[in-house]
């Protein structure tokens, strides 16, 4: 156990470690992504495929709505009793021969894992895909401790070999198409067959050959967990390729790093999530492999089993009564696949290991809104994410909530009010009084003059000044009409609403 | 203050507003309303959709079927768990070497094996899933992982319709592996491709109830 | 029945307001336009200016709470009224206003909802001899769940040929201040929406939100694509003798 003193007030994920903060704002990063037609094509193709698959397998579940309600309730009940659930989990894991560690933040989690690996005498670990370890930048931290970490999930391998960043929760290399992956393999995998084709089966087979020996000789594995059952101490990893099974079964030591919100109270709860998750994520009735283990199983699998419980900002999410629902996420990535913004910008634009709609509400809460201030605005609030979310997280409402937080933070910092804040305040002042408002409408007819290049015949404005110039980059603006609706009404019906 | 105490204290501070603990509405389907025959048919259909091979037999036909599957796959080295009914392999030709894993086979040895034959704990029809729980007819997890070919015998009395029914029959204290088709990936353009690290070939033999039900006492399975 | 015309229609698209009045009156409704009305505050709320929005919520509630039904030609404004007003009041610590806002929100309807659910009418007696592709708009579709109501209404319009818009449920990319703050992404979404509209070959792209129409129409106009954007109300107001 780490003995570092820690404050009891909820804390944000520390800066300078891990992958929760982008170097650029969302619109800046998005602009670059939007300029890459290959990327847009890859994303468009992949997300369309998965959307259709998901829709088909969800449609065949008659009680999908009931499962979502149950999933939402289980998660909310868990968060409301999180301290209790974690203590139960710890007790059961310990009773089953596992060792539980608590990490307040990324740095302490990284230290714990590095120490555990060092204690085995091994200098390398195999890893099964885990969002939590990416979030804390574990691979970097291990490298600094002289330990090599090998990603074994195909997509993670693609990302790692290409020295790239993940861009999707489920399919981190979604931004790459088969031809790009083939070229990468030819370049980065020693001794690979130069005749490798870009057939996905051939690429998968190449990854199998590349990693096989690594699995067989690995002494330590690092995993995440999709669920942990407090009642029984059972951990659960949901996967497809079998690399997870390899990591969970072959090495002597297994270290699982898990966010504290992944606990579920009872064994029975898995019957809900093991239906919701596969159909929502890969669009399958069930993913190929789900492994469940409870501590150490004598004579079967690892002899040393560790569980690292990670906070890293989660308690500060939990402290926000509206935002805490973001912790209910089961990382299915359905919200990414339906998001019209994600589909066009891809994951890198979000600057965090958590992209898409869930990233837009989770990253700013983990880091504090100041560090990801542009993310809550990276959405049209179209609501597609809320519709598909298997645990019914009202992402649009949380986005709006976080926008308000951002506005308040800026206000409290007494920054010089932005032109936007001034405009908003002025508009609110005008519009809380209908007489002021109708006067403003009349004078806004002056705005007909602001159209610098306008097409009078078509009643259109082709170029607006100031911040609204962004509107007329690709869109004409309508010219205010000669008469507002209320003027027409007054003229036709009189102010009291009676016909003249 | 330890990190444990600090984390728990932060959690308590965060939920200090005493958020409501909602009741869990479990009005989703728990039981499937199919009889045994229909459940087996659904299971067969769903497994087949994962591009696993599905075979049907009565208990007496299991040995011949296993021999046929081994022959057509060209497997020459097999591993079986200690509790596999001995007669299941009675028709395997002597050209196939069969090892029984008593827990002592090395990783290297298992890596050189072509095929593993097991029973299963539970099978879930709606999702086409077999679940292994490391019982004597299934063995350690590693033996169903390293060979490239897995032949899994599913007695119809092990088949349930829904996921909740399946989990209800399982013992969480055992190491569990849920298998739905051969290993696969959707990592390249989100297109499912069968065959990565786990067994690339999965044969499922659905056997009408009979002797396999007697393999060992499963009284704890009864819901 | 009170008409909430919305600030956007009032200022920029008065024809949509007149068409809404025309449809409702043709169906025998007595339409009142409370002149005290201004704006629902949606833009403030969705941009995060929740304190500034309190006065607007107050104004809206006071203006409309005496009416048994409130109708607006906008799915997104009704969505804000129904789902956000009480939240704004509660955040400001005004539980009483929140309760009033909830009560008003429950009686506020988007035009197609009002016609189909409240009046029970699917054929409004309109005639509109054009090919139309209908964009369902996100807030109508998801926040309000109006479902197929607008399409049901359009199917009964004489002479109108409805052409299915591919990927109709995809957002057009407007998103209020998103259109300016993330202009590049917004335009990328608009481009795909326009491509879908053009692929139908329809003369008219219709929707029930003037904001989305301003966005899509602004793009189509820049392309000089020759496709008009028309509000649902304007189609429903058109008859054999009077085009809108
Ligand atoms: S927010 Fe919902 S839809 Fe998005 S990844 Fe999480 S669980 Fe899935």
XYZ file of N, CA and C in Angstrom, chain B residues 41-143:
309
model
N -31.575 -25.667 -30.992
C -31.555 -25.203 -32.380
C -31.061 -23.761 -32.472
N -31.572 -22.933 -31.561
C -31.151 -21.534 -31.561
C -29.653 -21.437 -31.280
N -29.200 -22.205 -30.291
C -27.777 -22.214 -29.954
C -26.952 -22.593 -31.188
N -27.368 -23.655 -31.867
C -26.626 -24.120 -33.047
C -26.561 -23.035 -34.112
N -27.678 -22.383 -34.308
C -27.740 -21.358 -35.343
C -26.828 -20.175 -34.983
N -26.873 -19.775 -33.733
C -26.088 -18.602 -33.327
C -24.584 -18.902 -33.328
N -24.213 -20.103 -32.912
C -22.794 -20.460 -32.942
C -22.307 -20.468 -34.383
N -23.147 -21.012 -35.250
C -22.742 -21.122 -36.653
C -22.525 -19.740 -37.261
N -23.292 -18.760 -36.792
C -23.132 -17.414 -37.350
C -21.785 -16.794 -36.998
N -21.129 -17.336 -35.976
C -19.761 -16.885 -35.680
C -18.740 -17.622 -36.533
N -19.222 -18.374 -37.460
C -18.343 -19.204 -38.288
C -17.584 -20.241 -37.478
N -18.278 -20.793 -36.504
C -17.782 -22.003 -35.860
C -18.507 -23.161 -36.555
N -17.893 -24.344 -36.516
C -18.567 -25.491 -37.126
C -19.456 -26.148 -36.068
N -20.658 -26.508 -36.445
C -21.597 -27.097 -35.488
C -21.972 -28.501 -35.963
N -21.968 -29.437 -35.016
C -22.311 -30.829 -35.330
C -23.357 -31.299 -34.337
N -24.195 -32.211 -34.783
C -25.212 -32.769 -33.886
C -25.028 -34.277 -33.800
N -25.231 -34.804 -32.608
C -25.140 -36.251 -32.466
C -25.871 -36.680 -31.202
N -26.110 -37.998 -31.105
C -26.533 -38.496 -29.802
C -25.269 -38.915 -29.059
N -25.370 -39.201 -27.770
C -24.142 -39.453 -27.000
C -23.298 -40.575 -27.597
N -23.922 -41.575 -28.157
C -23.155 -42.690 -28.687
C -22.328 -42.298 -29.907
N -22.736 -41.192 -30.536
C -22.025 -40.804 -31.756
C -20.837 -39.902 -31.502
N -20.647 -39.476 -30.244
C -19.570 -38.513 -29.961
C -18.194 -39.050 -30.372
N -17.814 -40.287 -29.987
C -16.455 -40.748 -30.331
C -16.189 -40.714 -31.838
N -17.156 -41.166 -32.619
C -16.931 -41.196 -34.071
C -16.830 -39.785 -34.625
N -17.659 -38.915 -34.105
C -17.656 -37.543 -34.595
C -16.316 -36.865 -34.290
N -15.836 -37.065 -33.077
C -14.542 -36.466 -32.723
C -13.452 -36.999 -33.659
N -13.479 -38.260 -33.893
C -12.458 -38.851 -34.781
C -12.544 -38.240 -36.173
N -13.758 -38.067 -36.658
C -13.932 -37.496 -37.998
C -13.414 -36.059 -38.057
N -13.750 -35.283 -37.024
C -13.333 -33.874 -37.021
C -11.805 -33.781 -36.971
N -11.187 -34.608 -36.133
C -9.714 -34.601 -36.049
C -9.102 -34.946 -37.394
N -9.674 -35.952 -38.021
C -9.114 -36.397 -39.299
C -9.239 -35.306 -40.347
N -10.401 -34.670 -40.407
C -10.558 -33.698 -41.494
C -9.733 -32.442 -41.220
N -9.429 -32.169 -39.955
C -8.570 -31.020 -39.661
C -7.098 -31.380 -39.819
N -6.803 -32.671 -39.880
C -5.420 -33.104 -39.977
C -4.658 -32.947 -38.671
N -5.368 -32.909 -37.560
C -4.703 -32.769 -36.264
C -3.980 -34.066 -35.894
N -2.760 -33.942 -35.393
C -2.044 -35.155 -34.974
C -1.684 -35.143 -33.498
N -1.735 -33.980 -32.844
C -1.419 -33.928 -31.413
C -2.591 -33.304 -30.684
N -3.129 -34.045 -29.727
C -4.303 -33.560 -29.005
C -4.010 -33.488 -27.518
N -4.714 -32.570 -26.847
C -4.639 -32.533 -25.395
C -6.070 -32.614 -24.880
N -6.229 -33.300 -23.765
C -7.553 -33.376 -23.150
C -7.405 -33.176 -21.644
N -8.463 -32.673 -21.008
C -8.435 -32.556 -19.548
C -8.645 -33.925 -18.900
N -8.298 -34.008 -17.635
C -8.339 -35.312 -16.962
C -9.743 -35.891 -16.878
N -10.724 -35.018 -16.802
C -12.083 -35.525 -16.572
C -12.881 -35.762 -17.837
N -12.216 -35.728 -18.983
C -12.983 -35.966 -20.215
C -13.376 -37.444 -20.261
N -14.633 -37.747 -20.558
C -15.029 -39.163 -20.627
C -14.099 -39.918 -21.563
N -13.524 -40.991 -21.046
C -12.475 -41.696 -21.792
C -12.982 -42.210 -23.132
N -14.225 -42.629 -23.168
C -14.697 -43.250 -24.410
C -14.859 -42.237 -25.546
N -14.865 -40.920 -25.234
C -14.987 -39.924 -26.304
C -13.827 -40.032 -27.294
N -12.690 -40.525 -26.768
C -11.520 -40.612 -27.645
C -11.306 -42.036 -28.141
N -12.293 -42.908 -27.898
C -12.075 -44.323 -28.179
C -11.906 -44.599 -29.672
N -12.376 -43.717 -30.500
C -12.244 -43.999 -31.938
C -11.151 -43.168 -32.601
N -10.419 -42.423 -31.776
C -9.326 -41.623 -32.346
C -8.223 -42.568 -32.819
N -7.772 -42.445 -34.058
C -6.759 -43.374 -34.553
C -5.431 -43.199 -33.824
N -4.632 -44.240 -33.840
C -3.383 -44.206 -33.086
C -2.384 -43.226 -33.688
N -2.651 -42.768 -34.901
C -1.754 -41.771 -35.495
C -1.863 -40.423 -34.766
N -2.917 -40.244 -33.977
C -3.054 -39.008 -33.210
C -2.557 -39.261 -31.794
N -1.583 -38.476 -31.363
C -1.107 -38.645 -29.995
C -1.952 -37.780 -29.067
N -2.414 -38.389 -27.998
C -3.289 -37.676 -27.062
C -2.594 -37.545 -25.712
N -2.460 -36.303 -25.218
C -1.922 -36.073 -23.883
C -3.057 -35.672 -22.953
N -3.010 -36.173 -21.766
C -3.974 -35.722 -20.767
C -3.253 -34.738 -19.856
N -3.793 -33.532 -19.763
C -3.134 -32.511 -18.943
C -3.539 -32.688 -17.484
N -2.559 -33.038 -16.690
C -2.844 -33.176 -15.260
C -2.425 -31.902 -14.524
N -2.212 -30.839 -15.272
C -1.761 -29.592 -14.665
C -0.271 -29.414 -14.802
N 0.401 -30.409 -15.372
C 1.850 -30.334 -15.417
C 2.409 -30.054 -16.808
N 1.581 -29.999 -17.812
C 2.129 -29.769 -19.156
C 2.681 -28.349 -19.253
N 3.829 -28.209 -19.906
C 4.442 -26.882 -19.991
C 3.780 -26.072 -21.108
N 4.022 -24.792 -21.039
C 3.511 -23.894 -22.069
C 4.029 -24.310 -23.442
N 5.327 -24.637 -23.498
C 5.923 -25.014 -24.777
C 5.259 -26.270 -25.334
N 5.046 -27.210 -24.444
C 4.414 -28.461 -24.856
C 3.006 -28.185 -25.418
N 2.256 -27.389 -24.689
C 0.883 -27.088 -25.118
C 0.873 -26.288 -26.419
N 1.887 -25.459 -26.586
C 1.950 -24.644 -27.795
C 2.149 -25.521 -29.035
N 2.709 -26.712 -28.807
C 2.972 -27.599 -29.945
C 1.785 -28.522 -30.237
N 0.727 -28.380 -29.473
C -0.446 -29.245 -29.644
C -1.391 -28.641 -30.675
N -2.053 -29.508 -31.461
C -2.950 -28.999 -32.501
C -4.352 -28.732 -31.995
N -4.805 -29.588 -31.091
C -6.235 -29.556 -30.815
C -6.505 -29.893 -29.355
N -7.570 -29.322 -28.826
C -8.008 -29.645 -27.472
C -9.478 -30.069 -27.545
N -9.827 -31.074 -26.762
C -11.224 -31.527 -26.702
C -11.726 -31.335 -25.277
N -12.863 -30.648 -25.127
C -13.407 -30.416 -23.781
C -14.924 -30.548 -23.780
N -15.459 -30.601 -22.601
C -16.892 -30.377 -22.410
C -17.109 -28.901 -22.144
N -18.239 -28.552 -21.544
C -18.445 -27.168 -21.159
C -19.360 -27.123 -19.960
N -19.342 -25.965 -19.257
C -20.168 -25.822 -18.062
C -21.589 -25.429 -18.431
N -21.681 -24.440 -19.289
C -22.975 -23.887 -19.666
C -22.862 -23.426 -21.110
N -23.983 -23.473 -21.826
C -24.016 -22.856 -23.144
C -25.228 -21.937 -23.204
N -25.037 -20.774 -23.819
C -26.112 -19.775 -23.865
C -26.593 -19.657 -25.311
N -27.861 -20.006 -25.511
C -28.376 -20.105 -26.878
C -28.433 -18.742 -27.574
N -28.994 -17.741 -26.908
C -29.245 -16.474 -27.610
C -27.976 -15.817 -28.107
N -26.883 -16.051 -27.432
C -25.640 -15.407 -27.850
C -24.662 -16.402 -28.473
N -25.029 -17.667 -28.546
C -24.120 -18.656 -29.123
C -22.828 -18.793 -28.344
N -22.950 -18.816 -27.035
C -21.771 -18.784 -26.165
C -21.598 -20.110 -25.428
N -20.356 -20.620 -25.357
C -20.087 -21.706 -24.422
C -19.254 -21.126 -23.285
N -19.487 -21.643 -22.090
C -18.736 -21.161 -20.939
C -17.971 -22.325 -20.343
N -16.666 -22.097 -20.142
C -15.820 -23.096 -19.492
C -15.555 -22.648 -18.065
N -15.576 -23.598 -17.135
C -15.336 -23.206 -15.744
C -14.211 -24.028 -15.104
N -13.359 -24.621 -15.928
C -12.188 -25.335 -15.426
C -12.558 -26.585 -14.622
N -13.754 -27.096 -14.835
C -14.131 -28.370 -14.225
C -13.294 -29.480 -14.873
N -13.308 -30.678 -14.302
C -12.426 -31.734 -14.816
C -12.626 -32.067 -16.295
N -13.818 -31.866 -16.832
C -13.993 -32.155 -18.264
C -13.587 -30.977 -19.138
N -13.067 -29.904 -18.511
C -12.659 -28.726 -19.286
C -11.197 -28.339 -19.060
N -10.718 -28.566 -17.860
C -9.302 -28.367 -17.597
C -8.894 -26.933 -17.347
N -7.589 -26.748 -17.182
C -7.022 -25.423 -16.952
C -7.306 -24.535 -18.152
N -7.355 -23.221 -17.900
C -7.666 -22.290 -18.985
C -6.665 -22.392 -20.135
N -5.411 -22.656 -19.787
C -4.372 -22.610 -20.825
C -4.574 -23.671 -21.901
N -5.197 -24.804 -21.539
C -5.260 -25.872 -22.552
C -6.271 -25.563 -23.654
